[in-house]
Every structure is written in structure tokens, then in C-alpha cells.
């Protein structure tokens, strides 16, 4: 059919100005709104046009998607304490305060207040972290992956000594996009794989120690476990071989537990940095935002001489942390030194009576809604302690007229977003990972989604 002015759907496409007037107030910056409107209108034009109400819906949808992609606080009802998708560890109030203070002021970041000369970045942190890890020296980079890249580039990227000895049982993937062999190779080092997936012996290490061996890397299997016909030598035994060959032994711990993790009831022991160094590792690496409970960072601790060499490596300049991260990490490390608890550790400690009382408090405010109080199990997450489960209390939501997925989506798309997990045909919200100060917001959101 020939299109005439009257039935040409492209004619119904409104102008950008018309759409902006129609939209009214929008929580996004005006130029960004105008840009999204323009882009969406041209897409609609390419698709052949449409009716005004449908066009407006499409534009509102595009704006909502953009608004939702802004980083914002989320109520974490998944029961996963260190959730990488939710930014891992929430900071302690003291760390958040330190962050605010440093953020809006000039600081002595690289200024020595006693001499008035240029000073060392993170001098205090190096001392405090060394004490915490019982190490000669310590330094901080962007994350644990960066710590490994720096170490490998420095100690193992120059032929003829460019081989990194690593057990095949440790060539693993840790979280999204972090594969140990890929990180290793991107640094210019070459792998010298030894042993098998389930068994690597001390003799396998011994046989690999020849002229091209630059270092030994031991990667803690933080996010999975192997059982059965399994063997790997103790760190102390590997350390002896490394000392004899005069090459560094680097132990990538990942989680960086500073406490005895078996007390959480899962019988899983995470080696602490101090323990690994005491057994003879030359350097350990771990994340700032896993069991340490601080901001994203990678900590390297160990022999002073090796740490100094890494600090002088030009690559360190590209991997160093900014003042905000250093301020938050400094406050977090102070908490540990003062035997106080980071929020993730308080969450792990929360007892069932306390959680039940909170659940009751929320449910009583919402008497007519299909919400029950149930039991569930929280997880540590963040690739730490994969076997450990903490008994917990949850709100169990029945979908009432919608599908579970629809209910979950409605909860996610409001303000603040609430994320739960679907299990046993219920949407469960684990109170362990929800801060008590979020209970009121949560009750309001629940009322909102059920009465929508
Ligand atoms: C989590 C983890 C890493 C990566 O740490 P990021 O700080 O996320 O870079 C490396 N190694 C191990 C063993 C880990 O558990």
C-alpha cells in the first residue's frame, strides 16, 4: 500500500521538544535525557514509526533502564555476605567517615609533614598492614589480580628465568573473568604446570626446579573444594624448596582471613597471611574487600626486600590506589588492630534470636500480606569458604497473583532496590545480609510491591 500523509506511521513520531515537554521532570541530567530521547526516536523511525502512547512508553523505558544502571545502595536479601555483584564488603562506618573527610579536603597523601618534603604514599598503611600480617613489609595495589600481575611481571617475565611453577590443581577460575592461567600469561610469564588436577606432590615441585624457574606460585582454592584422592604438599615444604633454589614462593590467599575461620562452623580453615608467611612464603597476596571487609584493594605482604623491589617497579605506578581507597583501607585496618569488627564480620556473628525479632517486627507491620517467617542458610560468598553455611532467618514471600519472577523484578526496580533469592517456590529475603537500619525501607517496599 502506498503510504499517504494520513496513514504514514512515521508522521506520528513526535519532535524531541514535544517528548521532553510530555515527560516532565526526570531524575537524570537534562542533556542525557535529551540524548536518550533522540536516540530512541531515531530507532523508532528506523523501525517504521508507531503510535504516540507506545512511543512514549518506549522512551520512558529507555530512561528507566539508564536510571537503573546508576550505582546506588541496594538491599541485599540474598544471604550472600560478600557478594561481588553488590560491591563485596560494605565499609564500616569509621571507614565511610574517613572516606568522606579525605574526599573533600587536601591531604598529606604524598607529603611528609615533619620535613615538609615529598613523602611516601601509604606509609602508615604499610606499617599497620605489616603488623596485621606479621610481615616485614606490605604494600597496596588496585586489587588482588593487580597484585599478581605486578609480582609476575617483576619476578617472572624476563627470560631465561620466566617460568612460574604452579600446580595443575590451582589453574582455576576465580569469579567472573579471573582465570589464573590467563592472568599469568598476560603478565609475560610462562607456566610450568606440574602435577595433576587432584594430586601434586613435593617431588613434582622438586623436579620442576631448574634454571628457568623464576618463582613458585601457590593459589589458595578459595571458591571450591576438592575431596577424595587429593594431595598437595604443605606450604612449609614448598617454601624449603624455594629457599634452596633462591626463588620466591608467592602464596595467593585471595580472601585474606585474619581470624580462625573454622569458628564459623563450616570446618573450613582459611590460611591467614601471618600463618602463610610463618610457614615460609616469601610474599602473600589477598583482597581488601573480601574477609578483610574493606574497599577494593590488593595487599602484598612479606619479605621487605621483595616488597621494596615491587614498589620500585614502574608498573606499580599504574596499579596504585587513590586517596579514597587508602583512607577507607586505613580505617578498616585500624578496626582490625583495635579488635573491632568490620560489618561483614558482625553479619556473620548475628544470632538467630536477633534475626527472628527483626523478622517479626517487619511482618507485624504488614499483617495482610502473604509473608511468612522461615529459616534459610546464609553463605560467605566472594569466593570465600564455599562449604560454610550460617543458619539464618528469612522473610518468605508468596507471589499472590503474579509470578515469582515478576515479584522479584518489582522488588528490584523500586527505590531502594531489594534483591532476594528464589527457592522452594518462594522469594526469600535473608535478614542476615540486610542491615537493621534498612528494615523500615524494606517494610515500605514490601507494602509497595504487594499493593501495586
Ligand atoms: C578473589 C581472588 C582473587 C582476585 O581478587 P580481586 O581482588 O578480585 O582481584 C585472586 N586470587 C584468589 C585466590 C581469590 O580468591
Short mmCIF file of C-alpha atoms and ligand atoms in Angstrom, two decimals:
data_model
loop_
_atom_site.label_atom_id
_atom_site.label_comp_id
_atom_site.label_asym_id
_atom_site.label_seq_id
_atom_site.Cartn_x
_atom_site.Cartn_y
_atom_site.Cartn_z
CA UNK A 1 0.00 0.00 0.00
CA UNK A 2 1.17 3.49 -0.86
CA UNK A 3 1.55 5.49 2.31
CA UNK A 4 -0.39 8.71 2.37
CA UNK A 5 0.24 11.52 4.85
CA UNK A 6 -2.76 10.37 6.85
CA UNK A 7 -1.70 6.77 7.40
CA UNK A 8 2.09 7.15 7.41
CA UNK A 9 3.17 5.91 10.85
CA UNK A 10 6.35 7.98 10.65
CA UNK A 11 4.18 11.11 10.81
CA UNK A 12 3.13 10.20 14.34
CA UNK A 13 6.72 10.43 15.58
CA UNK A 14 6.86 13.49 17.83
CA UNK A 15 9.68 16.04 17.98
CA UNK A 16 12.32 15.82 20.71
CA UNK A 17 10.93 19.02 22.29
CA UNK A 18 7.42 17.65 22.34
CA UNK A 19 8.62 14.47 24.08
CA UNK A 20 10.64 16.44 26.63
CA UNK A 21 7.58 18.54 27.48
CA UNK A 22 5.47 15.43 27.78
CA UNK A 23 7.99 13.70 30.06
CA UNK A 24 8.09 16.49 32.62
CA UNK A 25 10.57 16.05 35.49
CA UNK A 26 13.10 13.26 35.17
CA UNK A 27 15.79 12.23 37.68
CA UNK A 28 18.56 12.26 35.03
CA UNK A 29 20.65 15.21 33.80
CA UNK A 30 18.78 17.13 31.05
CA UNK A 31 21.38 16.64 28.29
CA UNK A 32 21.40 12.90 28.95
CA UNK A 33 17.59 12.77 28.81
CA UNK A 34 17.59 14.69 25.51
CA UNK A 35 20.26 12.34 24.13
CA UNK A 36 18.30 9.21 25.07
CA UNK A 37 15.09 10.68 23.62
CA UNK A 38 16.88 11.49 20.33
CA UNK A 39 18.45 8.02 20.12
CA UNK A 40 15.19 6.26 20.89
CA UNK A 41 13.26 8.36 18.36
CA UNK A 42 15.72 7.54 15.60
CA UNK A 43 15.49 3.88 16.47
CA UNK A 44 11.68 4.13 16.28
CA UNK A 45 11.99 5.88 12.92
CA UNK A 46 14.25 3.08 11.61
CA UNK A 47 11.73 0.55 12.87
CA UNK A 48 8.93 2.24 10.89
CA UNK A 49 7.31 4.50 13.49
CA UNK A 50 4.33 3.89 15.75
CA UNK A 51 1.59 5.47 17.85
CA UNK A 52 2.36 8.22 20.32
CA UNK A 53 1.48 6.34 23.53
CA UNK A 54 3.65 3.38 22.51
CA UNK A 55 6.46 5.75 21.58
CA UNK A 56 6.25 7.46 24.97
CA UNK A 57 6.30 4.07 26.71
CA UNK A 58 9.39 3.07 24.80
CA UNK A 59 11.14 6.31 25.73
CA UNK A 60 10.19 6.05 29.41
CA UNK A 61 11.51 2.51 29.36
CA UNK A 62 14.85 3.59 27.91
CA UNK A 63 15.13 6.35 30.53
CA UNK A 64 14.28 3.92 33.33
CA UNK A 65 16.94 1.48 32.13
CA UNK A 66 19.56 4.22 32.18
CA UNK A 67 18.45 5.45 35.61
CA UNK A 68 18.57 1.89 37.00
CA UNK A 69 22.13 1.46 35.77
CA UNK A 70 23.35 4.26 38.05
CA UNK A 71 25.27 2.86 41.01
CA UNK A 72 23.10 3.09 44.14
CA UNK A 73 22.52 1.38 47.50
CA UNK A 74 20.76 -1.98 47.28
CA UNK A 75 19.07 -4.06 49.99
CA UNK A 76 20.80 -7.42 49.79
CA UNK A 77 18.37 -10.14 50.78
CA UNK A 78 20.32 -12.93 49.07
CA UNK A 79 22.05 -14.07 52.24
CA UNK A 80 25.40 -13.93 50.45
CA UNK A 81 27.56 -11.78 52.71
CA UNK A 82 30.39 -10.90 50.33
CA UNK A 83 28.56 -10.53 47.03
CA UNK A 84 30.83 -9.45 44.19
CA UNK A 85 27.87 -8.16 42.15
CA UNK A 86 26.86 -5.95 45.08
CA UNK A 87 30.31 -4.47 45.60
CA UNK A 88 31.60 -7.11 48.03
CA UNK A 89 32.16 -5.77 51.56
CA UNK A 90 30.13 -2.81 52.81
CA UNK A 91 32.51 -0.49 54.64
CA UNK A 92 32.50 0.06 58.38
CA UNK A 93 31.02 3.42 59.46
CA UNK A 94 34.51 4.52 60.53
CA UNK A 95 35.83 3.75 57.04
CA UNK A 96 32.95 5.60 55.37
CA UNK A 97 33.57 8.61 57.61
CA UNK A 98 37.30 8.60 56.82
CA UNK A 99 36.44 8.42 53.14
CA UNK A 100 34.18 11.49 53.38
CA UNK A 101 36.75 13.52 55.26
CA UNK A 102 39.59 12.73 52.91
CA UNK A 103 37.41 13.13 49.82
CA UNK A 104 36.56 16.77 50.29
CA UNK A 105 39.87 18.03 51.64
CA UNK A 106 43.53 18.29 50.71
CA UNK A 107 45.56 15.54 52.33
CA UNK A 108 49.14 14.54 53.14
CA UNK A 109 48.85 11.72 50.61
CA UNK A 110 52.44 12.12 49.44
CA UNK A 111 53.67 14.82 51.77
CA UNK A 112 55.90 14.35 54.82
CA UNK A 113 54.51 16.67 57.48
CA UNK A 114 57.70 16.60 59.59
CA UNK A 115 60.11 17.62 56.83
CA UNK A 116 57.75 19.50 54.53
CA UNK A 117 59.12 17.41 51.66
CA UNK A 118 57.53 14.94 49.31
CA UNK A 119 56.60 11.86 51.33
CA UNK A 120 55.64 8.23 50.78
CA UNK A 121 52.15 7.31 49.75
CA UNK A 122 50.50 4.95 52.25
CA UNK A 123 53.40 4.91 54.75
CA UNK A 124 51.03 4.37 57.66
CA UNK A 125 49.18 1.56 55.90
CA UNK A 126 52.41 -0.23 55.16
CA UNK A 127 53.32 -0.23 58.83
CA UNK A 128 49.84 -1.20 60.02
CA UNK A 129 49.38 -3.96 57.42
CA UNK A 130 52.84 -5.35 58.20
CA UNK A 131 51.83 -5.62 61.85
CA UNK A 132 48.50 -7.21 60.98
CA UNK A 133 50.19 -9.81 58.76
CA UNK A 134 53.25 -10.18 60.97
CA UNK A 135 55.28 -9.33 57.87
CA UNK A 136 58.47 -7.36 57.28
CA UNK A 137 56.78 -5.22 54.66
CA UNK A 138 53.48 -4.61 52.92
CA UNK A 139 52.09 -2.59 50.02
CA UNK A 140 48.73 -1.91 48.42
CA UNK A 141 47.58 -2.02 44.79
CA UNK A 142 44.26 -1.84 42.98
CA UNK A 143 43.10 -5.41 43.64
CA UNK A 144 44.44 -8.90 44.17
CA UNK A 145 44.59 -9.54 40.42
CA UNK A 146 46.80 -6.46 40.05
CA UNK A 147 48.99 -7.71 42.89
CA UNK A 148 49.58 -10.94 40.98
CA UNK A 149 50.27 -9.20 37.69
CA UNK A 150 52.81 -6.89 39.35
CA UNK A 151 54.55 -9.81 41.06
CA UNK A 152 54.67 -11.94 37.93
CA UNK A 153 55.87 -9.09 35.73
CA UNK A 154 58.57 -8.25 38.19
CA UNK A 155 59.86 -11.68 39.13
CA UNK A 156 58.97 -13.89 36.20
CA UNK A 157 58.76 -12.03 32.90
CA UNK A 158 62.44 -11.85 31.91
CA UNK A 159 63.89 -14.84 30.02
CA UNK A 160 65.68 -17.12 30.64
CA UNK A 161 64.10 -17.20 34.10
CA UNK A 162 60.46 -16.68 33.18
CA UNK A 163 58.76 -19.86 34.25
CA UNK A 164 56.23 -19.88 37.05
CA UNK A 165 55.82 -23.23 38.72
CA UNK A 166 52.17 -23.89 39.51
CA UNK A 167 50.16 -26.99 40.31
CA UNK A 168 47.54 -28.07 37.76
CA UNK A 169 45.10 -28.22 40.66
CA UNK A 170 45.42 -24.44 41.00
CA UNK A 171 44.91 -23.34 37.39
CA UNK A 172 41.42 -22.28 38.32
CA UNK A 173 38.84 -19.65 37.61
CA UNK A 174 38.03 -17.33 40.47
CA UNK A 175 34.86 -15.36 39.91
CA UNK A 176 33.89 -13.67 36.65
CA UNK A 177 36.74 -13.20 34.22
CA UNK A 178 39.58 -14.12 36.56
CA UNK A 179 41.34 -17.21 35.31
CA UNK A 180 44.66 -17.85 36.93
CA UNK A 181 46.38 -19.12 33.74
CA UNK A 182 45.20 -16.09 31.73
CA UNK A 183 46.41 -13.62 34.35
CA UNK A 184 49.71 -15.44 34.47
CA UNK A 185 50.22 -15.35 30.74
CA UNK A 186 49.08 -11.76 30.33
CA UNK A 187 51.98 -10.78 32.54
CA UNK A 188 54.54 -12.26 30.16
CA UNK A 189 55.40 -15.13 32.47
CA UNK A 190 55.21 -18.71 31.27
CA UNK A 191 53.53 -21.50 33.12
CA UNK A 192 55.33 -24.56 34.23
CA UNK A 193 52.41 -26.77 35.12
CA UNK A 194 53.11 -29.61 37.48
CA UNK A 195 51.16 -32.48 38.99
CA UNK A 196 47.58 -33.33 38.12
CA UNK A 197 44.23 -31.75 38.92
CA UNK A 198 43.79 -33.67 42.15
CA UNK A 199 47.35 -34.55 43.19
CA UNK A 200 50.57 -32.61 43.19
CA UNK A 201 53.47 -33.91 45.25
CA UNK A 202 56.55 -32.27 46.68
CA UNK A 203 58.54 -34.31 44.19
CA UNK A 204 56.61 -32.66 41.33
CA UNK A 205 57.79 -29.30 42.67
CA UNK A 206 61.34 -30.57 43.13
CA UNK A 207 61.59 -31.87 39.56
CA UNK A 208 60.44 -28.54 38.14
CA UNK A 209 63.19 -26.54 39.85
CA UNK A 210 65.68 -25.94 37.08
CA UNK A 211 67.38 -22.95 35.52
CA UNK A 212 64.30 -21.34 34.01
CA UNK A 213 62.20 -21.45 37.20
CA UNK A 214 61.62 -17.86 38.31
CA UNK A 215 59.12 -18.39 41.11
CA UNK A 216 56.62 -20.77 42.65
CA UNK A 217 53.01 -19.67 42.84
CA UNK A 218 50.55 -21.36 45.15
CA UNK A 219 46.95 -20.28 44.66
CA UNK A 220 44.56 -20.91 47.51
CA UNK A 221 41.48 -22.76 46.27
CA UNK A 222 39.19 -20.22 47.77
CA UNK A 223 35.95 -20.76 45.89
CA UNK A 224 35.75 -24.52 45.62
CA UNK A 225 36.92 -27.62 47.41
CA UNK A 226 38.28 -30.99 46.39
CA UNK A 227 37.68 -34.14 48.30
CA UNK A 228 38.76 -37.74 47.88
CA UNK A 229 42.06 -38.79 46.31
CA UNK A 230 43.68 -35.42 46.80
CA UNK A 231 47.19 -34.36 47.72
CA UNK A 232 49.20 -31.18 47.82
CA UNK A 233 52.28 -30.51 49.91
CA UNK A 234 52.23 -28.12 52.86
CA UNK A 235 53.34 -24.55 52.21
CA UNK A 236 56.27 -25.09 54.59
CA UNK A 237 57.65 -27.92 52.46
CA UNK A 238 57.34 -25.96 49.23
CA UNK A 239 58.97 -22.98 50.95
CA UNK A 240 62.02 -25.08 51.76
CA UNK A 241 62.47 -25.96 48.07
CA UNK A 242 62.06 -22.31 47.06
CA UNK A 243 64.64 -21.20 49.62
CA UNK A 244 67.13 -23.82 48.40
CA UNK A 245 66.67 -22.66 44.81
CA UNK A 246 66.66 -18.98 45.88
CA UNK A 247 63.43 -18.15 44.11
CA UNK A 248 60.36 -16.52 45.68
CA UNK A 249 57.37 -18.53 46.80
CA UNK A 250 54.22 -16.45 46.38
CA UNK A 251 51.01 -17.56 48.07
CA UNK A 252 47.85 -16.05 46.63
CA UNK A 253 45.39 -16.30 49.51
CA UNK A 254 42.52 -14.42 47.89
CA UNK A 255 40.25 -13.96 50.88
CA UNK A 256 42.69 -12.61 53.43
CA UNK A 257 41.08 -14.03 56.57
CA UNK A 258 42.63 -12.58 59.69
CA UNK A 259 40.74 -14.85 62.07
CA UNK A 260 40.25 -18.59 62.55
CA UNK A 261 37.52 -19.32 60.02
CA UNK A 262 36.65 -22.77 61.41
CA UNK A 263 34.84 -20.94 64.25
CA UNK A 264 32.11 -20.12 61.70
CA UNK A 265 31.02 -23.74 61.90
CA UNK A 266 31.92 -24.87 58.40
CA UNK A 267 35.18 -26.59 59.41
CA UNK A 268 36.94 -24.72 56.64
CA UNK A 269 40.30 -23.29 57.55
CA UNK A 270 41.49 -20.30 55.52
CA UNK A 271 45.21 -19.75 55.90
CA UNK A 272 45.85 -16.29 57.34
CA UNK A 273 48.58 -14.08 55.84
CA UNK A 274 50.63 -14.35 59.06
CA UNK A 275 50.35 -18.13 59.05
CA UNK A 276 51.43 -18.49 55.43
CA UNK A 277 54.40 -16.15 55.95
CA UNK A 278 55.38 -18.02 59.14
CA UNK A 279 55.45 -21.23 57.09
CA UNK A 280 57.94 -19.61 54.76
CA UNK A 281 56.03 -17.98 51.89
CA UNK A 282 58.11 -15.05 50.57
CA UNK A 283 55.03 -12.99 49.72
CA UNK A 284 51.29 -13.36 50.21
CA UNK A 285 48.55 -11.59 48.26
CA UNK A 286 44.92 -11.02 49.23
CA UNK A 287 41.94 -8.77 48.51
CA UNK A 288 40.91 -5.76 50.58
CA UNK A 289 37.21 -6.33 50.04
CA UNK A 290 36.73 -9.98 50.93
CA UNK A 291 37.20 -11.23 54.51
CA UNK A 292 39.16 -8.10 55.45
CA UNK A 293 35.92 -6.15 54.97
CA UNK A 294 37.43 -3.06 53.37
CA UNK A 295 37.45 -1.35 49.96
CA UNK A 296 38.61 -2.96 46.72
CA UNK A 297 42.36 -3.32 47.02
CA UNK A 298 45.10 -5.89 46.65
CA UNK A 299 47.52 -6.34 49.52
CA UNK A 300 51.00 -7.74 49.13
CA UNK A 301 52.84 -8.63 52.34
CA UNK A 302 56.08 -10.42 53.08
CA UNK A 303 59.83 -10.02 52.82
CA UNK A 304 60.86 -6.36 52.98
CA UNK A 305 63.42 -6.69 50.20
CA UNK A 306 60.87 -8.12 47.75
CA UNK A 307 58.22 -5.54 48.66
CA UNK A 308 60.75 -2.74 48.07
CA UNK A 309 61.61 -4.13 44.66
CA UNK A 310 57.94 -4.24 43.70
CA UNK A 311 57.45 -0.64 44.83
CA UNK A 312 60.22 0.47 42.50
CA UNK A 313 58.74 -1.35 39.51
CA UNK A 314 57.35 1.20 37.01
CA UNK A 315 54.21 -0.91 36.66
CA UNK A 316 53.35 -0.15 40.30
CA UNK A 317 52.64 3.44 39.25
CA UNK A 318 49.78 2.17 37.09
CA UNK A 319 48.34 -0.09 39.76
CA UNK A 320 48.47 2.10 42.85
CA UNK A 321 45.38 3.12 44.82
CA UNK A 322 43.91 6.58 45.13
CA UNK A 323 43.48 8.51 48.36
CA UNK A 324 39.86 7.43 48.86
CA UNK A 325 40.69 3.75 48.83
CA UNK A 326 43.71 4.31 51.05
CA UNK A 327 41.61 6.28 53.54
CA UNK A 328 38.94 3.56 53.72
CA UNK A 329 41.51 0.78 53.93
CA UNK A 330 43.44 2.61 56.64
CA UNK A 331 40.30 2.89 58.80
CA UNK A 332 39.44 -0.78 58.17
CA UNK A 333 42.93 -1.92 59.17
CA UNK A 334 42.68 0.22 62.33
CA UNK A 335 39.46 -1.62 63.21
CA UNK A 336 41.23 -4.97 62.98
CA UNK A 337 44.17 -3.71 65.03
CA UNK A 338 41.70 -2.47 67.66
CA UNK A 339 39.95 -5.87 67.70
CA UNK A 340 36.77 -4.28 66.39
CA UNK A 341 34.66 -5.84 63.69
CA UNK A 342 34.08 -4.90 60.09
CA UNK A 343 30.35 -5.09 59.13
CA UNK A 344 30.73 -8.40 57.28
CA UNK A 345 32.09 -9.99 60.45
CA UNK A 346 29.23 -8.55 62.51
CA UNK A 347 26.83 -10.09 59.98
CA UNK A 348 28.49 -13.48 60.36
CA UNK A 349 28.06 -13.19 64.14
CA UNK A 350 24.41 -12.16 64.19
CA UNK A 351 22.39 -14.63 66.26
CA UNK A 352 19.11 -16.23 65.32
CA UNK A 353 17.06 -14.62 68.12
CA UNK A 354 18.05 -11.19 66.95
CA UNK A 355 17.25 -12.05 63.32
CA UNK A 356 13.87 -13.56 64.31
CA UNK A 357 12.94 -10.48 66.34
CA UNK A 358 13.63 -8.27 63.32
CA UNK A 359 11.62 -10.55 61.03
CA UNK A 360 8.72 -10.39 63.47
CA UNK A 361 8.95 -6.61 63.63
CA UNK A 362 8.67 -6.34 59.85
CA UNK A 363 5.88 -8.88 59.42
CA UNK A 364 3.78 -7.29 62.17
CA UNK A 365 3.75 -4.06 60.21
CA UNK A 366 2.34 -5.88 57.18
CA UNK A 367 -0.44 -8.04 58.65
CA UNK A 368 -2.42 -8.73 55.47
CA UNK A 369 0.42 -9.64 53.16
CA UNK A 370 1.42 -13.19 52.14
CA UNK A 371 4.71 -13.05 54.03
CA UNK A 372 5.89 -15.76 56.40
CA UNK A 373 8.99 -16.09 58.54
CA UNK A 374 11.21 -19.02 57.63
CA UNK A 375 14.65 -20.47 58.03
CA UNK A 376 17.41 -20.41 55.48
CA UNK A 377 21.18 -20.59 55.21
CA UNK A 378 23.48 -17.66 54.54
CA UNK A 379 26.72 -18.02 52.62
CA UNK A 380 30.01 -16.18 52.95
CA UNK A 381 30.38 -15.58 49.19
CA UNK A 382 33.08 -13.62 47.36
CA UNK A 383 34.85 -16.89 46.64
CA UNK A 384 35.48 -17.48 50.34
CA UNK A 385 34.66 -20.53 52.47
CA UNK A 386 32.50 -22.30 49.85
CA UNK A 387 31.34 -25.01 52.28
CA UNK A 388 30.39 -22.79 55.19
CA UNK A 389 26.67 -22.17 55.79
CA UNK A 390 25.24 -20.00 58.56
CA UNK A 391 21.71 -20.84 59.75
CA UNK A 392 19.59 -17.74 59.30
CA UNK A 393 16.08 -16.28 59.30
CA UNK A 394 14.27 -15.05 56.20
CA UNK A 395 11.03 -13.50 55.05
CA UNK A 396 9.26 -15.85 52.66
CA UNK A 397 7.16 -14.04 50.09
CA UNK A 398 4.41 -15.70 48.11
CA UNK A 399 3.78 -14.13 44.75
CA UNK A 400 0.00 -13.57 45.21
CA UNK A 401 -1.37 -13.04 41.72
CA UNK A 402 1.95 -12.55 39.95
CA UNK A 403 4.80 -14.91 39.10
CA UNK A 404 7.76 -15.17 41.44
CA UNK A 405 9.95 -13.56 38.78
CA UNK A 406 7.55 -10.63 38.43
CA UNK A 407 7.51 -10.09 42.18
CA UNK A 408 11.32 -10.29 42.30
CA UNK A 409 11.57 -7.78 39.45
CA UNK A 410 9.18 -5.34 41.12
CA UNK A 411 11.26 -5.52 44.27
CA UNK A 412 14.45 -4.89 42.30
CA UNK A 413 13.10 -1.96 40.33
CA UNK A 414 11.90 0.28 43.19
CA UNK A 415 13.77 2.61 45.48
CA UNK A 416 15.79 1.27 47.20
CA UNK A 417 16.09 -1.89 45.10
CA UNK A 418 15.62 -5.14 47.06
CA UNK A 419 17.19 -8.37 45.81
CA UNK A 420 16.24 -11.76 47.20
CA UNK A 421 16.60 -15.33 46.08
CA UNK A 422 14.05 -17.75 44.70
CA UNK A 423 14.00 -21.09 46.46
CA UNK A 424 11.31 -23.71 47.12
CA UNK A 425 8.75 -21.69 45.09
CA UNK A 426 9.16 -18.73 47.40
CA UNK A 427 11.01 -15.46 47.18
CA UNK A 428 13.25 -15.40 50.23
CA UNK A 429 14.82 -12.37 51.86
CA UNK A 430 17.59 -13.38 54.27
CA UNK A 431 17.74 -10.87 57.13
CA UNK A 432 21.39 -11.59 57.90
CA UNK A 433 22.59 -9.56 54.93
CA UNK A 434 20.04 -6.79 55.41
CA UNK A 435 21.24 -4.05 57.73
CA UNK A 436 18.87 -3.38 60.67
CA UNK A 437 18.70 0.26 59.58
CA UNK A 438 17.19 -0.95 56.28
CA UNK A 439 14.25 -2.74 57.93
CA UNK A 440 11.91 0.24 57.62
CA UNK A 441 12.73 0.77 53.95
CA UNK A 442 12.23 -2.93 53.38
CA UNK A 443 8.79 -2.90 55.03
CA UNK A 444 7.79 0.07 52.89
CA UNK A 445 8.99 -1.63 49.70
CA UNK A 446 7.13 -4.84 50.57
CA UNK A 447 3.89 -2.93 51.10
CA UNK A 448 4.51 -1.15 47.79
CA UNK A 449 5.03 -4.28 45.66
CA UNK A 450 2.10 -6.17 47.12
CA UNK A 451 -0.34 -3.29 46.79
CA UNK A 452 0.90 -2.30 43.32
C1 LIG B 1 39.26 -13.32 44.78
C2 LIG B 1 40.57 -13.89 44.47
C3 LIG B 1 41.44 -13.23 43.60
C4 LIG B 1 41.05 -11.95 42.90
O1 LIG B 1 40.99 -10.89 43.79
P1 LIG B 1 40.49 -9.43 43.30
O2 LIG B 1 40.75 -8.58 44.49
O3 LIG B 1 39.05 -9.56 42.97
O4 LIG B 1 41.31 -9.05 42.13
C5 LIG B 1 42.67 -13.80 43.36
N1 LIG B 1 43.03 -14.96 43.93
C6 LIG B 1 42.22 -15.63 44.78
C7 LIG B 1 42.69 -16.93 45.38
C8 LIG B 1 40.96 -15.12 45.08
O5 LIG B 1 40.15 -15.78 45.92
#
